[in-house]
mmCIF file of C-alpha atoms and ligand atoms in Angstrom:
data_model
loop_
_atom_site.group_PDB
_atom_site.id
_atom_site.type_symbol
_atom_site.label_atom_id
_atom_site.label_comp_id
_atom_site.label_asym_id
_atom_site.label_seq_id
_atom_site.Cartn_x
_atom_site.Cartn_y
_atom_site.Cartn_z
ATOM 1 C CA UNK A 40 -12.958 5.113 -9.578
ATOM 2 C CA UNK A 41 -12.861 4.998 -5.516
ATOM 3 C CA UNK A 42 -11.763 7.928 -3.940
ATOM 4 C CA UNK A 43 -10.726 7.441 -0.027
ATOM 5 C CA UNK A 44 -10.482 10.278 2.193
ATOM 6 C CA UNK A 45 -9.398 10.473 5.819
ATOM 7 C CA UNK A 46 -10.389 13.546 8.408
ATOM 8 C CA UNK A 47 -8.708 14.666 11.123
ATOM 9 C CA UNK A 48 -7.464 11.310 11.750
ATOM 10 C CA UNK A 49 -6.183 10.393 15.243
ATOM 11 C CA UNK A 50 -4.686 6.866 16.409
ATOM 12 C CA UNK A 51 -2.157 4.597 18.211
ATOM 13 C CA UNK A 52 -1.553 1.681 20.644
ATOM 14 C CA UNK A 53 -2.896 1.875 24.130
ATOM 15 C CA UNK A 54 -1.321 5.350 25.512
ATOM 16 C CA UNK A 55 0.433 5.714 22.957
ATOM 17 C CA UNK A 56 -0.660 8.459 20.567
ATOM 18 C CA UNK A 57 0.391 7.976 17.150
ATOM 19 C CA UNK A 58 -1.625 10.049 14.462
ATOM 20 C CA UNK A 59 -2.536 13.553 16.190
ATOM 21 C CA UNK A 60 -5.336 14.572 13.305
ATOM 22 C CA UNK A 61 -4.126 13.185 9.962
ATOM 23 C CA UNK A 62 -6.053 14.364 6.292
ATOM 24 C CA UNK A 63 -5.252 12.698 3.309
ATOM 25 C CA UNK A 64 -7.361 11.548 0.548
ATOM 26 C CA UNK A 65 -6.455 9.251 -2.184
ATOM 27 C CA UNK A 66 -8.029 10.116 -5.110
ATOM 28 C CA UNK A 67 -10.252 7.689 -7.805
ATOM 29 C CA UNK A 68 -7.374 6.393 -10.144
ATOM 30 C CA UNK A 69 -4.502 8.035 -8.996
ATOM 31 C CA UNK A 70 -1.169 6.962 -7.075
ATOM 32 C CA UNK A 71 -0.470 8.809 -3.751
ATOM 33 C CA UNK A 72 2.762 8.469 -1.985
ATOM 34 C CA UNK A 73 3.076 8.799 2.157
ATOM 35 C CA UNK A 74 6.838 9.284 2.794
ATOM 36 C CA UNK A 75 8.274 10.388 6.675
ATOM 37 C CA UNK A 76 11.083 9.324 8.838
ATOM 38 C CA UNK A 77 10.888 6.632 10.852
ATOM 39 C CA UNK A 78 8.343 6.814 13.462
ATOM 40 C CA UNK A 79 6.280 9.456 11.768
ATOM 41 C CA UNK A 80 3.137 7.026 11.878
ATOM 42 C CA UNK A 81 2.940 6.024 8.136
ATOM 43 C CA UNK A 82 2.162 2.427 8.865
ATOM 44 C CA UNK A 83 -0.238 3.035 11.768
ATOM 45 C CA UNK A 84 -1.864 5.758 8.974
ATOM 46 C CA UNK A 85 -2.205 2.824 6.853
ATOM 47 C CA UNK A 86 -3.793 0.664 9.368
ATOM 48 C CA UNK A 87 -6.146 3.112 10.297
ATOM 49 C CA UNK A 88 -7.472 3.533 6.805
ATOM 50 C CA UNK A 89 -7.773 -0.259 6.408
ATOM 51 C CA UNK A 90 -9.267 -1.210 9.709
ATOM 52 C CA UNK A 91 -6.414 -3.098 11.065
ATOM 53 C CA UNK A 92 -6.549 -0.611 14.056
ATOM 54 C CA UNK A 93 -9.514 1.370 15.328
ATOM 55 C CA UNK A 94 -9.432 5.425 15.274
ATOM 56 C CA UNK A 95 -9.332 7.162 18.365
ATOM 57 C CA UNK A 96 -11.353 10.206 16.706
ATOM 58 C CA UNK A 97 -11.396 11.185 12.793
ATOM 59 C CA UNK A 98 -13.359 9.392 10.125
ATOM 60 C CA UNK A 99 -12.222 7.375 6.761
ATOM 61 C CA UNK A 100 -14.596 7.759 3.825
ATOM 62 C CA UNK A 101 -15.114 5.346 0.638
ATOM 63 C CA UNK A 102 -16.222 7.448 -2.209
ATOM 64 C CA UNK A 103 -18.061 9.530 1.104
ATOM 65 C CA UNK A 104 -19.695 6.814 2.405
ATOM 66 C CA UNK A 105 -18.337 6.972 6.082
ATOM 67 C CA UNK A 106 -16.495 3.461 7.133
ATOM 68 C CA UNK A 107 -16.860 3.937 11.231
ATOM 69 C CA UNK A 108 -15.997 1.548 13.227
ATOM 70 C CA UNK A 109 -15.664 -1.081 10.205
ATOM 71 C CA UNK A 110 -13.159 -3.786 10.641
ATOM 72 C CA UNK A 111 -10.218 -4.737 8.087
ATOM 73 C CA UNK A 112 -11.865 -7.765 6.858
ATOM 74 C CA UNK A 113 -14.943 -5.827 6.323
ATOM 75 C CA UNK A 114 -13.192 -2.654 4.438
ATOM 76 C CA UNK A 115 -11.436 -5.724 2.504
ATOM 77 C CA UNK A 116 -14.833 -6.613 1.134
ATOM 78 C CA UNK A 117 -15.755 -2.888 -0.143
ATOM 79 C CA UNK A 118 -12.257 -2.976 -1.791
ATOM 80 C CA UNK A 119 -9.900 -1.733 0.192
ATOM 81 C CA UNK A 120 -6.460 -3.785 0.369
ATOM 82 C CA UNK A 121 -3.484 -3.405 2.410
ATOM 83 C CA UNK A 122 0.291 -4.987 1.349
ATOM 84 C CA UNK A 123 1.411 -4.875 4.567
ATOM 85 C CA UNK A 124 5.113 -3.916 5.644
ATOM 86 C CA UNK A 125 7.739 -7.252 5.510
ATOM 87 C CA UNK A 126 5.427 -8.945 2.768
ATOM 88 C CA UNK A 127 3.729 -11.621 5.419
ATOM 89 C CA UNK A 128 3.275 -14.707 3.114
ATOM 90 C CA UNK A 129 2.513 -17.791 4.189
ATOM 91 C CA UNK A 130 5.494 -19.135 3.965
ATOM 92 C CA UNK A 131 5.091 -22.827 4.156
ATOM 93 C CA UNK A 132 2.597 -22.745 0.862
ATOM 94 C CA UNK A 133 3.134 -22.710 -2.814
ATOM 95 C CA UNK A 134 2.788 -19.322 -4.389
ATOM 96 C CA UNK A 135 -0.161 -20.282 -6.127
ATOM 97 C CA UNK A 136 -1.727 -21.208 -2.607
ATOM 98 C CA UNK A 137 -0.616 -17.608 -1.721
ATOM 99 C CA UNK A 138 -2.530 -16.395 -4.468
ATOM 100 C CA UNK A 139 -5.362 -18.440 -3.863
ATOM 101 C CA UNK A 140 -5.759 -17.006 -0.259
ATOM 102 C CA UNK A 141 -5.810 -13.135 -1.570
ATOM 103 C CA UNK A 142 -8.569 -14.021 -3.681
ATOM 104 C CA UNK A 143 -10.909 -12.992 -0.725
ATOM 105 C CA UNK A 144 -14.528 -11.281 -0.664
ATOM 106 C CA UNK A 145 -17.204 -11.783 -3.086
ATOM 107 C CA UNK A 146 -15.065 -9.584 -5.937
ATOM 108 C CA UNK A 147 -11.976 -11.688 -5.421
ATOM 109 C CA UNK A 148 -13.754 -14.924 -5.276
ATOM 110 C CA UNK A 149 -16.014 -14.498 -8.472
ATOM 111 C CA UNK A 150 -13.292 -13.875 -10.892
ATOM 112 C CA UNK A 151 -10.114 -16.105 -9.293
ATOM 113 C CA UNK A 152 -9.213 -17.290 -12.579
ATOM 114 C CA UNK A 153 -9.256 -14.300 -14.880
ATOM 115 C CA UNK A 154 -7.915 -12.353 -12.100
ATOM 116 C CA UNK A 155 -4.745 -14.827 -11.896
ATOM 117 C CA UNK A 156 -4.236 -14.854 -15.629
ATOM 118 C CA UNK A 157 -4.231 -11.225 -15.336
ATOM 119 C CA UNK A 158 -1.579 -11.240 -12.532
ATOM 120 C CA UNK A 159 0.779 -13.861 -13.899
ATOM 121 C CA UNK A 160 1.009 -11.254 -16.951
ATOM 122 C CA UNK A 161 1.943 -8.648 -14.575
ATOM 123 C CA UNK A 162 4.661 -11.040 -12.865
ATOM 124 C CA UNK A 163 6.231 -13.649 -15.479
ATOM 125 C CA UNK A 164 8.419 -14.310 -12.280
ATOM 126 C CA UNK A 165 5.625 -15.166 -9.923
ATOM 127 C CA UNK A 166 3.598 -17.157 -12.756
ATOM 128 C CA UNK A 167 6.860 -19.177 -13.343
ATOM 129 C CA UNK A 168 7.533 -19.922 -9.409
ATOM 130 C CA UNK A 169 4.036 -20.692 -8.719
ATOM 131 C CA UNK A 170 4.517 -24.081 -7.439
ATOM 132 C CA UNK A 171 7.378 -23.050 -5.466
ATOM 133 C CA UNK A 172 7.122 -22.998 -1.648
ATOM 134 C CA UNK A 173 6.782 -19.419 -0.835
ATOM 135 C CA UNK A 174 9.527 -19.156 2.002
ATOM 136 C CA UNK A 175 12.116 -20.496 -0.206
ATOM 137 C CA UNK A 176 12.078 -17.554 -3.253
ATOM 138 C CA UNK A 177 13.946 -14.399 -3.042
ATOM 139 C CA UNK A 178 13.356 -11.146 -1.184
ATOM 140 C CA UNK A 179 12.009 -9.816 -4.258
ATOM 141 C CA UNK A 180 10.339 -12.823 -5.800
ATOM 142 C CA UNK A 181 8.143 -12.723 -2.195
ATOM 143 C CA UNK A 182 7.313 -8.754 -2.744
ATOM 144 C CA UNK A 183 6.016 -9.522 -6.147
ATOM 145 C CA UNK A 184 3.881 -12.572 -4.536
ATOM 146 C CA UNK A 185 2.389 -10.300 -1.688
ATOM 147 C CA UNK A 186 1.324 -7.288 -4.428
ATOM 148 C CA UNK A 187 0.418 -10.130 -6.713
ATOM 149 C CA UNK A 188 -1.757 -11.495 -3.565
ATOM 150 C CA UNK A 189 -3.044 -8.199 -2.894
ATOM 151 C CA UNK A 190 -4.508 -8.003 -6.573
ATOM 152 C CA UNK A 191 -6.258 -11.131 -6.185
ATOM 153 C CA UNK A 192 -8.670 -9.713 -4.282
ATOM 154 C CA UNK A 193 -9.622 -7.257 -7.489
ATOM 155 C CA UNK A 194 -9.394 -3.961 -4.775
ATOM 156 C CA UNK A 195 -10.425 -0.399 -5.887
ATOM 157 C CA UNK A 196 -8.426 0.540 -3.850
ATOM 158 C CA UNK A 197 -4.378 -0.729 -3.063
ATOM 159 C CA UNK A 198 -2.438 0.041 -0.404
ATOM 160 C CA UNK A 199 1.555 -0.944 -0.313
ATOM 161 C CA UNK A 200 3.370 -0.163 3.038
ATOM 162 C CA UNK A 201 7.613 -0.241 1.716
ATOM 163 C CA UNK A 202 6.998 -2.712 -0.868
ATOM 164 C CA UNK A 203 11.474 -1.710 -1.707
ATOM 165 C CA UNK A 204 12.297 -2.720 1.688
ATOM 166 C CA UNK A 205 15.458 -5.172 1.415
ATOM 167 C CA UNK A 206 15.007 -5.491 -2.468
ATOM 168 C CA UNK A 207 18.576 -4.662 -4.490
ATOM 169 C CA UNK A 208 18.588 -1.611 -6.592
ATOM 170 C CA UNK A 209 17.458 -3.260 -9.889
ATOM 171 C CA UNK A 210 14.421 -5.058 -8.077
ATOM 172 C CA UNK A 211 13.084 -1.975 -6.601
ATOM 173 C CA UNK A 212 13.065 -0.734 -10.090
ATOM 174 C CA UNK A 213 11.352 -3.845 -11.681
ATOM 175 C CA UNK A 214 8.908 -3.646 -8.825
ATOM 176 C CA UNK A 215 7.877 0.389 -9.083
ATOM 177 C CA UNK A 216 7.731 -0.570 -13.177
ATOM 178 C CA UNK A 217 4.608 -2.513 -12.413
ATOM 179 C CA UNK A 218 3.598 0.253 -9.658
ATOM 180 C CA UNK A 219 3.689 2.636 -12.994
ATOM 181 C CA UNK A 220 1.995 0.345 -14.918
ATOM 182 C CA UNK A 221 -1.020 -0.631 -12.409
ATOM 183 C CA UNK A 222 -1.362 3.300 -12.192
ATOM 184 C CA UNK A 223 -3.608 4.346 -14.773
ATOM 185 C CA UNK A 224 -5.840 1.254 -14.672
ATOM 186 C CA UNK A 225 -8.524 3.253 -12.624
ATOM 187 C CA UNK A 226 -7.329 1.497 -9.544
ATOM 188 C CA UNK A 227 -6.445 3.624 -6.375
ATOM 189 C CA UNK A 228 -3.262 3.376 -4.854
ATOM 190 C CA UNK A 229 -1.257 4.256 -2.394
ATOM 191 C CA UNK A 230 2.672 3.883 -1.924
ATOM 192 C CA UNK A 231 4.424 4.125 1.596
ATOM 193 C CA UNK A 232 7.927 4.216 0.980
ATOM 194 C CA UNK A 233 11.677 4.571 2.425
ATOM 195 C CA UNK A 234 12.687 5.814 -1.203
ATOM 196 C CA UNK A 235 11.572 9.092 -1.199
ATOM 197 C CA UNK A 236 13.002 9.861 -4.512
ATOM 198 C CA UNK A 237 11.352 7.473 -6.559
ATOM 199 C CA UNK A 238 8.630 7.653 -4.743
ATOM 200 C CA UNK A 239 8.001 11.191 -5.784
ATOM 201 C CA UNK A 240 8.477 10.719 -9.439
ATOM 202 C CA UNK A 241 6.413 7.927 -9.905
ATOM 203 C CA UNK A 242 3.251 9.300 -7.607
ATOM 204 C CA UNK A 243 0.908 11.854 -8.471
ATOM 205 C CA UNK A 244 -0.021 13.421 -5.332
ATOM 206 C CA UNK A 245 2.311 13.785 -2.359
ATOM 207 C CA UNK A 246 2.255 13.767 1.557
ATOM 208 C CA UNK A 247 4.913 13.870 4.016
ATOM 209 C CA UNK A 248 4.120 12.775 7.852
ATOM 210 C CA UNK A 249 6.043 13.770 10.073
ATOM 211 C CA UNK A 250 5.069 13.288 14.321
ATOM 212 C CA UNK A 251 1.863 12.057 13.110
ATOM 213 C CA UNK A 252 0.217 14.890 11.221
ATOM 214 C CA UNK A 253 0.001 15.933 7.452
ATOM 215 C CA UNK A 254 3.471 18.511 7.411
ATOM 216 C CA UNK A 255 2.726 19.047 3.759
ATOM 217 C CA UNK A 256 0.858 17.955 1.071
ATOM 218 C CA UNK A 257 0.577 18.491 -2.795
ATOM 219 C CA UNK A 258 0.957 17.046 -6.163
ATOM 220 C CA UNK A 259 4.466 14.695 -6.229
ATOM 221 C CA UNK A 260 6.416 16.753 -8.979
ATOM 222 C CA UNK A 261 5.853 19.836 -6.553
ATOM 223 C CA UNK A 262 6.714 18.580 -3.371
ATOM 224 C CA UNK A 263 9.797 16.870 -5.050
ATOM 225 C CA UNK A 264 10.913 20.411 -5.692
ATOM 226 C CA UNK A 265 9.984 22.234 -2.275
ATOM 227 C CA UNK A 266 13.461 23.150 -1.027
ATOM 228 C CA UNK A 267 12.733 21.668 2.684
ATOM 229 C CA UNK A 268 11.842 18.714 0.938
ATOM 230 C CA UNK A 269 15.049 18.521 -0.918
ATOM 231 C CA UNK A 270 16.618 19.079 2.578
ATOM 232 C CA UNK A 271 15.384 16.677 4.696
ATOM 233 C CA UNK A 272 14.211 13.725 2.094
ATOM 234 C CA UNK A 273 16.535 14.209 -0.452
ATOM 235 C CA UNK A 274 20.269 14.895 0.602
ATOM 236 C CA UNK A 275 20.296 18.478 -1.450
HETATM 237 N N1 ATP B 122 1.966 -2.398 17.565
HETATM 238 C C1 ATP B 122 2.494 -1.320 18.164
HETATM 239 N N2 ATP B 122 2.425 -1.171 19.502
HETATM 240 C C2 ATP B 122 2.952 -0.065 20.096
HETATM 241 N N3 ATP B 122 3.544 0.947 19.441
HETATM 242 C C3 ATP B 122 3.655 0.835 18.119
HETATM 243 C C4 ATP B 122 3.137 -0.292 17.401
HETATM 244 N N4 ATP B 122 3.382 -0.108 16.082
HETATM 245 C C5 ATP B 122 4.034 1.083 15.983
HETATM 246 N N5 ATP B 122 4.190 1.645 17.199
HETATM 247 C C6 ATP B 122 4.830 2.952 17.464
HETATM 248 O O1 ATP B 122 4.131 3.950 16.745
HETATM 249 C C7 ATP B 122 5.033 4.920 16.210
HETATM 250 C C8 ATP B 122 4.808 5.051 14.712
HETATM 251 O O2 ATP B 122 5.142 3.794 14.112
HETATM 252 P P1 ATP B 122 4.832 3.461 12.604
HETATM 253 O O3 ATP B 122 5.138 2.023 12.427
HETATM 254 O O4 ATP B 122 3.491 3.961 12.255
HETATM 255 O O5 ATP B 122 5.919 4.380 11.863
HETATM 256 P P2 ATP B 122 6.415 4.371 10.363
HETATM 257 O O6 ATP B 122 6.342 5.797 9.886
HETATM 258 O O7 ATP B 122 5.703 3.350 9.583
HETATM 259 O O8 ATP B 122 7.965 3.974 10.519
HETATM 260 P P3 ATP B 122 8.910 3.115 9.551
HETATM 261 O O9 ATP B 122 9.366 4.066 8.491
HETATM 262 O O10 ATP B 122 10.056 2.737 10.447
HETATM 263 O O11 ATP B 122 8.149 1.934 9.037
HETATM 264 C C9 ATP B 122 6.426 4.462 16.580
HETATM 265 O O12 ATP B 122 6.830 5.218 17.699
HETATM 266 C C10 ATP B 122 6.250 2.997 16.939
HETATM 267 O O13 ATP B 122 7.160 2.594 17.919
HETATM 268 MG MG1 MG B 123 6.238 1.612 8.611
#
């Protein structure tokens, strides 16, 4: 199981200083959830770890082999896999086109049709639709698709950036099933998410961002129950 670790992580847009030294490792096999407010830098931590953006200072590890300056594309290849916030399909193809596409890299490429079978289990929904035209199924219909699509490209290790975002109640729920169900499948994965809540009692290791850094960090069950926790993320 792939373990990835970030040090001391610092990053942002031009001037603009996001991450001011950010740790966090996700560990082989397990689920980690990054929850913040707005604006605390939880997407551009994702980024970081997958490439998408470069790090000012700070270094991202694979099982502690250090990635450097390796781009997303790249980090794709060794496994890594960002769902990225607001789903990004390609709207104008079928879902099974979408599929098709995640199937990137020499791991996603070699085993395209077992890995499909294996995600049309996952999602009877998407394996139904799969000749629809992606831009025309529901909000949660296309967040299935892009985790679906983010399987196809077998990763060690998956990273989902507010996979609940717009989804009603009962879809969230449907959704974080399968989130409970990948977990414990030896893959890696990591959960950015607005519902803090769930979030917690589905993860197994916990870390809240806030301004960019690492305010505090721990297994999910105990940082559910820290009473600042309860305060600010929680309404109690
Ligand atoms: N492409 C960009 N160019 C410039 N600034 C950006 C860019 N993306 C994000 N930012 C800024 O970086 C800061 C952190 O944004 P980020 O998207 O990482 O936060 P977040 O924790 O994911 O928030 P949310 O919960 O709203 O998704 C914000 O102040 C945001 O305005
Ligand atoms: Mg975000």
């Amino acid at each position: 199981m792939t373990t990835l670790r970030a040090r001391d992580l610092h990053a942002g847009y031009g001037d603009l200083a996001v991450l001011h030294g950010a740790t966090v490792e996700l560990v082989g096999g397990r689920l980690t959830t990054i929850v913040g407010s707005n604006g605390s830098g939880k997407t551009t931590l994702l980024r970081t770890l997958t490439g998408l953006i470069p790090a000012t200072s700070g270094d991202v590890e694979l099982d502690g082999r250090p990635l450097g300056r390796l781009r997303a594309h790249e980090r794709a290849r060794l496994g890594i896999v960002l769902v990225p916030e607001g789903r990004q399909l390609f709207s104008d193809m079928t879902v099974l086109e979408n599929l098709e596409m995640g199937a990137t890299g020499p791991r996603g490429r070699a085993s395209m049709s077992s890995t499909l079978d294996e995600v049309y289990a996952l999602f009877p929904r998407v394996a139904e639709r799969r000749r629809q035209v992606a831009g025309t199924l529901s909000g949660g219909e296309q967040q299935m698709v892009a985790v679906a699509r983010g399987l196809m490209a077998k990763p060690s290790v998956l990273i989902l950036d507010e996979p609940s975002l717009g989804l009603s109640p009962k879809v969230v729920l449907d959704l974080f099933e399968i989130v409970a169900r990948l977990r414990g499948t030896g893959l890696t994965m990591c959960l950015v998410e607005q519902n803090v809540r769930l979030a917690l009692a589905i993860a197994d290791d916990a870390y809240v961002l806030r301004h960019g850094r690492v305010e505090i960090a721990g297994p999910a069950h105990v940082v559910r129950d820290m009473p600042e926790v309860q305060a600010a993320y929680l309404g109690g």
